[in-house]
Short mmCIF file of C-alpha atoms and ligand atoms in Angstrom, two decimals:
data_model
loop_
_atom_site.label_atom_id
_atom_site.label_comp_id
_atom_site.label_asym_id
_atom_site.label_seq_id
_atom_site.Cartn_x
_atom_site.Cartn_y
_atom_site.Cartn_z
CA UNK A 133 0.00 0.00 0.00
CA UNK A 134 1.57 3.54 -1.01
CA UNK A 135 0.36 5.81 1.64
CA UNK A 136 0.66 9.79 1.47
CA UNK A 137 0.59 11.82 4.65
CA UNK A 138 -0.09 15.24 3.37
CA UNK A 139 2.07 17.50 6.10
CA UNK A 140 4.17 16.11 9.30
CA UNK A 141 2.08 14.53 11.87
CA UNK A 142 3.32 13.37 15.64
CA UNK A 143 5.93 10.99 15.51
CA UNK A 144 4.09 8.26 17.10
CA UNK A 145 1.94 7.85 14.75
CA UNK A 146 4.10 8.11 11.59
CA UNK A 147 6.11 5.34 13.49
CA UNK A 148 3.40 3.34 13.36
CA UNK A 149 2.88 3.53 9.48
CA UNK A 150 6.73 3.03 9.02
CA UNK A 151 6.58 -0.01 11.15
CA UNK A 152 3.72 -1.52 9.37
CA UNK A 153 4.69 -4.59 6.64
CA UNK A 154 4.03 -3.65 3.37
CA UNK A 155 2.87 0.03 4.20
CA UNK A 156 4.96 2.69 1.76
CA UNK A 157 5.05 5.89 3.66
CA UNK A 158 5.63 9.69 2.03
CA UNK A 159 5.11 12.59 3.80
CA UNK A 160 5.33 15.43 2.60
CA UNK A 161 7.07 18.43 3.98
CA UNK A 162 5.37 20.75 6.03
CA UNK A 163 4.34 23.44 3.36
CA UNK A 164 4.59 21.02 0.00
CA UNK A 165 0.68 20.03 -0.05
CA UNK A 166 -0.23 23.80 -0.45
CA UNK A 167 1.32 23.83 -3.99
CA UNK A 168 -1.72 21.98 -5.15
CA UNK A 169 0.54 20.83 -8.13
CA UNK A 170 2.44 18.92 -5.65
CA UNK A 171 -0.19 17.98 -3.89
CA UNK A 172 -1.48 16.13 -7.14
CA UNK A 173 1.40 14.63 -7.82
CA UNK A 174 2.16 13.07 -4.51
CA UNK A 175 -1.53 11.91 -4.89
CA UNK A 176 -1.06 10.45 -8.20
CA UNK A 177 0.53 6.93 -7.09
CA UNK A 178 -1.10 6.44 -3.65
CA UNK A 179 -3.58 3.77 -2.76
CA UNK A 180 -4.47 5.92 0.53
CA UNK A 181 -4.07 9.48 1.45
CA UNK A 182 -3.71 10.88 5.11
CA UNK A 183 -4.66 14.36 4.90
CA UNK A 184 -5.50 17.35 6.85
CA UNK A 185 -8.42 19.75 6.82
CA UNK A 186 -5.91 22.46 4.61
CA UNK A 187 -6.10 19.72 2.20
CA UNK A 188 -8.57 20.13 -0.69
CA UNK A 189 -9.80 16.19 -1.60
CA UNK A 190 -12.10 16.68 -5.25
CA UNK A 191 -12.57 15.17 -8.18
CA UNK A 192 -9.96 16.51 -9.43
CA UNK A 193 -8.01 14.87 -7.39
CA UNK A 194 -9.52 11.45 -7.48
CA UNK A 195 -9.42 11.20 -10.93
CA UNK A 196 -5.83 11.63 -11.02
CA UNK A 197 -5.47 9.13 -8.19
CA UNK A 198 -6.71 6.09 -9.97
CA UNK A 199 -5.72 3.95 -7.14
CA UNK A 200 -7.08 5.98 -4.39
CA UNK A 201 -9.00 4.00 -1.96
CA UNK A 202 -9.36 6.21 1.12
CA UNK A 203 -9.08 9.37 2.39
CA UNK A 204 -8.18 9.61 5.91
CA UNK A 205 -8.96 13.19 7.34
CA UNK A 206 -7.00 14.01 10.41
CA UNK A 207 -10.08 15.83 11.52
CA UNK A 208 -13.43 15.34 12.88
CA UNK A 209 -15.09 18.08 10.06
CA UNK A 210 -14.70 16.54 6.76
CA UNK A 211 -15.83 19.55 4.51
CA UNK A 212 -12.28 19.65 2.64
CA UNK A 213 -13.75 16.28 1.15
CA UNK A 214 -15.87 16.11 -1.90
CA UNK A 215 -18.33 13.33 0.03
CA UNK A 216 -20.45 13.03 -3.28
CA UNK A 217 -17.19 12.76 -5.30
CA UNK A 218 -15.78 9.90 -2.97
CA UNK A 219 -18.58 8.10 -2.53
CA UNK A 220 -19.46 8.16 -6.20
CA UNK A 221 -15.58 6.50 -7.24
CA UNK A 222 -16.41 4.17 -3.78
CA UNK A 223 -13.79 5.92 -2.54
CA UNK A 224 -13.75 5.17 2.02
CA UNK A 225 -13.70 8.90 3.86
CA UNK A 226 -12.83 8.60 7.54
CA UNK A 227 -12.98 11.29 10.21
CA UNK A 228 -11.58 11.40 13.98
CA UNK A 229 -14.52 11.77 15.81
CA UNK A 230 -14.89 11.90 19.48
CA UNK A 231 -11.07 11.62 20.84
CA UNK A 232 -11.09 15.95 20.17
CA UNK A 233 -14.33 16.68 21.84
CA UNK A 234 -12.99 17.71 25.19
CA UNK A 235 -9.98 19.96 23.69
CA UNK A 236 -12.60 21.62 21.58
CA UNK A 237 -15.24 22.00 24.62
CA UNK A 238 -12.03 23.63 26.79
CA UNK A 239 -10.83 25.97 24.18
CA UNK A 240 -14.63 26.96 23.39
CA UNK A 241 -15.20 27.64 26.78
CA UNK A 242 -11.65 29.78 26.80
CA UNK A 243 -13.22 31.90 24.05
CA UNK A 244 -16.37 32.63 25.68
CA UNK A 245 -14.56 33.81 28.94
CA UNK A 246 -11.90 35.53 27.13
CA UNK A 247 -14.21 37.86 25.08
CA UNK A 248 -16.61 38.09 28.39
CA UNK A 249 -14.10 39.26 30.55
CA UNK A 250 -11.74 41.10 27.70
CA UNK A 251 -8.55 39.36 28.54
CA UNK A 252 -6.74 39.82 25.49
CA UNK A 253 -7.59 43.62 25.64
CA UNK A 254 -6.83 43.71 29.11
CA UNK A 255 -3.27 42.11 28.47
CA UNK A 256 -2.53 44.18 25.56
CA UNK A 257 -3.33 47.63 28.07
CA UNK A 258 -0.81 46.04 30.57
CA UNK A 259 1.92 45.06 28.32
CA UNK A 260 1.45 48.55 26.89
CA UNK A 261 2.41 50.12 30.19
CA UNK A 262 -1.25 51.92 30.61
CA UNK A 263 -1.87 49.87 34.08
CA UNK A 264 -0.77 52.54 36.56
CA UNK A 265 -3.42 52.00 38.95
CA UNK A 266 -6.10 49.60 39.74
CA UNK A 267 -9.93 51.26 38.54
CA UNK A 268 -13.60 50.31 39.68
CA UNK A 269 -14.56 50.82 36.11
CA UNK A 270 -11.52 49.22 34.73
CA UNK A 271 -12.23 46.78 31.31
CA UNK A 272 -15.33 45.71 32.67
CA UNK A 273 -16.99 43.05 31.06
CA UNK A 274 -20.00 40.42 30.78
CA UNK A 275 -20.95 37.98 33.72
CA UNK A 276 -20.14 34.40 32.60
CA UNK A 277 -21.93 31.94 35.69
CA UNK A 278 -25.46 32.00 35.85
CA UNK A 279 -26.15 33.59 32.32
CA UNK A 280 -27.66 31.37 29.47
CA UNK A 281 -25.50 29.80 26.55
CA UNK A 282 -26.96 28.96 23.35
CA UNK A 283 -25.48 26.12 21.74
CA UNK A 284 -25.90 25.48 18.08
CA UNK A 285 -25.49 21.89 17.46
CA UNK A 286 -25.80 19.69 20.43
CA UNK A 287 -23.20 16.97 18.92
CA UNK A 288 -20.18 15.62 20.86
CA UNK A 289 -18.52 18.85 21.42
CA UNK A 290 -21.79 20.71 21.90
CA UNK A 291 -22.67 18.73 24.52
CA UNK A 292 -18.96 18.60 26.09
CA UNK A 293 -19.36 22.53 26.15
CA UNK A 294 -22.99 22.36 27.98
CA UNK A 295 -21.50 20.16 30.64
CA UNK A 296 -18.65 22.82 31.21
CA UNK A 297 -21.09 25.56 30.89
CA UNK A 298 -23.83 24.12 33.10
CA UNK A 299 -22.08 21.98 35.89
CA UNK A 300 -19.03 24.58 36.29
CA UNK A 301 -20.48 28.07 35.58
CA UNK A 302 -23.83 27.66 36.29
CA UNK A 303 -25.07 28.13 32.67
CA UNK A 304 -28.64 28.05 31.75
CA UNK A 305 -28.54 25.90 28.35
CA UNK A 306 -30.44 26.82 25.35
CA UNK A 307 -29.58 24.16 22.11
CA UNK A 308 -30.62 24.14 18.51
CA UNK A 309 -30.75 21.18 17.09
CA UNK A 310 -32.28 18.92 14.15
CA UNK A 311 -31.98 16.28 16.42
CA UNK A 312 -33.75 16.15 19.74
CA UNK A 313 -31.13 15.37 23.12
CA UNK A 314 -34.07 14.21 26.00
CA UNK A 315 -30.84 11.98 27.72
CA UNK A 316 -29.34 16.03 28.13
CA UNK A 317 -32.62 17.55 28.65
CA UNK A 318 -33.41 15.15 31.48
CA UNK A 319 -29.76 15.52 32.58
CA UNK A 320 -28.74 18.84 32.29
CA UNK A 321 -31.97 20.88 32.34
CA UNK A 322 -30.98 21.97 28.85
CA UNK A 323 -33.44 23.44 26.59
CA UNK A 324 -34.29 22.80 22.95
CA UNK A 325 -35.57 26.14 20.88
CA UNK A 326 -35.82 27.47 16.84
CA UNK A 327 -32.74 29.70 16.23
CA UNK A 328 -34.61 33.06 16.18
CA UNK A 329 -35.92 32.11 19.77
CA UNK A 330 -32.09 30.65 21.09
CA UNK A 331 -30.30 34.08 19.85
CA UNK A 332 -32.69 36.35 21.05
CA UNK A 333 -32.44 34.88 24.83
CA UNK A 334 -28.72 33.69 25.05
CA UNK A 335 -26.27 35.86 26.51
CA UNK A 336 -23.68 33.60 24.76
CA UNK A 337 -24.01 31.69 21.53
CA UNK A 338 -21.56 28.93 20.39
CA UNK A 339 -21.32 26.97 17.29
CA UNK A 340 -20.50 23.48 17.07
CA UNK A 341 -22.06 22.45 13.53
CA UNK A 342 -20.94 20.97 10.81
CA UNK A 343 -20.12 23.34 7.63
CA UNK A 344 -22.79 21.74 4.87
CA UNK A 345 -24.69 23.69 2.60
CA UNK A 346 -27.04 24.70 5.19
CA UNK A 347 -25.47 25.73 6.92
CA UNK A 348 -22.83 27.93 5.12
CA UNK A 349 -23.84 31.71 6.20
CA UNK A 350 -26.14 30.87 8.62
CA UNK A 351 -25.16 33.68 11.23
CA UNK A 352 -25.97 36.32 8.81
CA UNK A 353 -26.31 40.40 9.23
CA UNK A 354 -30.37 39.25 10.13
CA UNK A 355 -29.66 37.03 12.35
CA UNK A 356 -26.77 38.70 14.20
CA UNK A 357 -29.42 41.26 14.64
CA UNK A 358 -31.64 39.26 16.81
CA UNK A 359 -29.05 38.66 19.25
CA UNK A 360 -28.87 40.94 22.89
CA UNK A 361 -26.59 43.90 22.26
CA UNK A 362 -24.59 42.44 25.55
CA UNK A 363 -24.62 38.92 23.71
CA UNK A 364 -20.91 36.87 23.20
CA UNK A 365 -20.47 34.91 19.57
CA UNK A 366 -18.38 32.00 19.90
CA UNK A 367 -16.86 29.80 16.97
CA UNK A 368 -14.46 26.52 17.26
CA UNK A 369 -16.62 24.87 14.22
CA UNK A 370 -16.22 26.17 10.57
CA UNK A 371 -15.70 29.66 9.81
CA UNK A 372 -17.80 30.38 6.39
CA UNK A 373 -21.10 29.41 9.29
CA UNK A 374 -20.58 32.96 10.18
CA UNK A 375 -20.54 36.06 7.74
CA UNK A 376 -17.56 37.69 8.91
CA UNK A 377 -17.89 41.40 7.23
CA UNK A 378 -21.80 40.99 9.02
CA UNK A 379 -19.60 40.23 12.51
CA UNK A 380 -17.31 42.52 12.03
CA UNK A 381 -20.20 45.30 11.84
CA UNK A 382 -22.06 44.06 14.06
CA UNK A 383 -19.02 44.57 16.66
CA UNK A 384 -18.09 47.69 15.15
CA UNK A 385 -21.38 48.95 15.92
CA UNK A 386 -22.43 47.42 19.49
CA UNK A 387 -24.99 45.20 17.81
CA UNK A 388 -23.53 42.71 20.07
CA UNK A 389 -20.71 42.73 22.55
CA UNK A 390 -17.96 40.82 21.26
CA UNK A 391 -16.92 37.76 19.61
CA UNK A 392 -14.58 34.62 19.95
CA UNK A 393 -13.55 33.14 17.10
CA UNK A 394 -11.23 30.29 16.33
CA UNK A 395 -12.00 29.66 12.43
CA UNK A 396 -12.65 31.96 9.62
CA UNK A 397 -14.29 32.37 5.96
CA UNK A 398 -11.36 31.74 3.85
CA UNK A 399 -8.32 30.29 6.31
CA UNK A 400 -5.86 31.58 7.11
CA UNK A 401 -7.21 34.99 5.66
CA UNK A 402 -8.79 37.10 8.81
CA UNK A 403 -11.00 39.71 7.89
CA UNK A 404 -9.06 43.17 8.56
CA UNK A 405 -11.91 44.67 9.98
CA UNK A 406 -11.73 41.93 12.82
CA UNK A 407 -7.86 42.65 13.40
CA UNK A 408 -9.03 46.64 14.05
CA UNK A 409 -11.63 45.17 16.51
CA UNK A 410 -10.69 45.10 20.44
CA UNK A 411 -13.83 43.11 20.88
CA UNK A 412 -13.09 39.80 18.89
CA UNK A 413 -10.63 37.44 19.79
CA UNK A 414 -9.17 35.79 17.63
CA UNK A 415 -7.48 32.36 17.64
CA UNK A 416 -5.44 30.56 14.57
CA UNK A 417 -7.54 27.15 14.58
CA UNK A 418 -6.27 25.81 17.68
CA UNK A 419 -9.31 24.25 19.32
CA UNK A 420 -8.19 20.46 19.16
CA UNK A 421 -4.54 21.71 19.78
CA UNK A 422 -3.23 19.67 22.69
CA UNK A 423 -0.37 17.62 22.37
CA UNK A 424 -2.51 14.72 23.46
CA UNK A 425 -5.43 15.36 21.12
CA UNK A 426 -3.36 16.09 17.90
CA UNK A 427 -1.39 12.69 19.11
CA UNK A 428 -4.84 10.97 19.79
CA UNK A 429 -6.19 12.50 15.95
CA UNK A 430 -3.10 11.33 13.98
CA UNK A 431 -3.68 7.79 15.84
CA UNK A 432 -7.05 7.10 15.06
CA UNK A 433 -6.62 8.54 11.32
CA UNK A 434 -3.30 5.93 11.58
CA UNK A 435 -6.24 3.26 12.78
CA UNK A 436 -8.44 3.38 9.79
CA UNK A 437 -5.68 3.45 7.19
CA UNK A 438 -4.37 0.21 8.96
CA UNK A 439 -7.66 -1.60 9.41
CA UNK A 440 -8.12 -1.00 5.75
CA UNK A 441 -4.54 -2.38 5.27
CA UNK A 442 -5.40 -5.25 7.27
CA UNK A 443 -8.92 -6.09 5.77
CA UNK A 444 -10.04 -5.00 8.61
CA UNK A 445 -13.05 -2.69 8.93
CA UNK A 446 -12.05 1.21 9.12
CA UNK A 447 -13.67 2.74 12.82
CA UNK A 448 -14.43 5.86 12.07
CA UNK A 449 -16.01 5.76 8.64
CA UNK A 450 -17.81 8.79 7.05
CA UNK A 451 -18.12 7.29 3.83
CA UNK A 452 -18.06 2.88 3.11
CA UNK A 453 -16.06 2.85 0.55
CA UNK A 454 -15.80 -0.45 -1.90
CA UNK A 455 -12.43 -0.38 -3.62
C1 GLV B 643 -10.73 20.64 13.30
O1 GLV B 643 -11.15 21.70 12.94
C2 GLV B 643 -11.40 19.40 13.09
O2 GLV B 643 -12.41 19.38 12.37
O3 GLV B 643 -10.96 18.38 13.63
#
């Protein structure tokens, strides 16, 4: 089996691949797979492709990868895959579900009291040398415990973020949801509403969706509008969910308080209008960025190329593939 690994991952893992008979390893070096020429032609040969979520799998792609027979994302959201290409060619998709739902949950819940309680600004005035005395009215912000959290998405890592929420802070929960969660309604106390109803009562609003055609744009100029003009945006899930020139205004203008945001539109572009804002933080896509949960993702993409080396059946499959 000829096996591309798009960029470096943890050692670990790659030992694993090298140590497995009859597994060819590349890996390309750390910026190679954004030339998408070279990209293409490290894809050309391989039977199975490792890649990450910078990594656009089309096609394109697959047709010039005539022995492709799975992509394995090294990431729970799998909208750098062409599903409906893959699946047509019978090509398997895995994901790494579940072993990055507490890093996300912890980082989400960093945002949320970091754009609260205006830590970054509040660092940035001390490192500047402005804090000369201590003030009653000094970078105030928003009360965290007791206020209510609107999650969108009550998957995994939504519901890893309404345990923090409710059992540490004190959080009323508020979820939107296609699917109905009675096990966390019974449990938690949390609360299933439409969208208009969730951002007009939550003092906080986090995403943890999937991007999908749905819901692409979905926190849009209207619907930033609905929310309280004290109210927090939070975003570890997929940037285009949010329209970030609509954000940016809306922080601009006080239509809501601020923002915490982990993912953007068009990666690893930022919006200027954002950078000019005190009132968004802004993280480079680190929410599943502990050593142990990057280790834990590059393992369990290592497991499903292996299974499927093996005969075995891949565990984390997005897509069955046949080939
Ligand atoms: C990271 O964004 C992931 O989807 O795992």
């Amino acid at each position: 089996m000829k096996l591309l690994v798009t960029r470096p991952i943890p050692d670990q893992a790659t030992a694993r691949l090298r140590a497995e008979p009859g597994v060819e390893t590349t890996v390309l070096e750390e910026s190679a797979a954004m030339d998408r020429a070279v990209l293409l032609d490290g894809a050309a040969g391989a039977d199975v492709i490792l890649a990450l979520l910078t990594e656009r799998m089309d096609g394109e792609l697959f047709d010039l990868s005539p022995n492709l027979r799975m992509v394995a994302n090294m990431a729970v959201g799998f909208d750098n895959v062409d599903i409906r290409a893959a699946s047509a060619r019978g090509i398997w998709v895995t994901n790494t579900p579940g072993v990055l739902d507490g890093a996300t949950a912890d980082l989400a819940m960093a945002l949320l009291l970091a754009a609260a309680r205006r830590l970054p600004e509040a660092e940035r005035f001390l490192r500047a040398g402005r804090y000369r005395r201590w003030g009653p009215m000094l970078l105030t912000g928003q009360e965290v415990h007791g206020r209510t959290l609107g999650i969108l998405g009550m998957g995994r890592i939504g519901e890893a973020v309404a345990r923090r929420a409710r059992l540490g802070f004190g959080m009323e929960i508020l979820y939107w949801d296609e699917r109905g969660r009675p096990d966390l309604e019974q449990e938690l106390g949390v609360r299933r509403t439409d969208l208009d109803t969730l951002l007009g009562a939550a003092d906080f609003v986090s995403i943890h969706l999937p991007l999908t055609g749905d819901t692409a744009g979905l926190i849009d100029a209207a619907r930033l509008a609905r929310m309280k003009p004290s109210a927090v945006l939070v975003n570890t899930a997929r940037g285009p969910i949010v329209d970030e020139a609509a954000l940016a205004a809306a922080l601009r203008s006080g239509a809501i308080w601020a923002a915490g945001l982990d993912v953007f539109e068009r990666e690893p572009e930022v919006h200027p209008d954002l950078l000019e804002l005190d009132n968004a933080v802004l993280l480079p896509h680190i929410a599943s960025a502990s050593i142990p949960t990057r280790l834990a993702m590059a393992q369990l993409a290592v497991d499903n190329v292996l299974a499927l080396h093996r005969g075995e059946d891949p565990p984390t499959p997005v897509v069955r593939g046949t080939r």
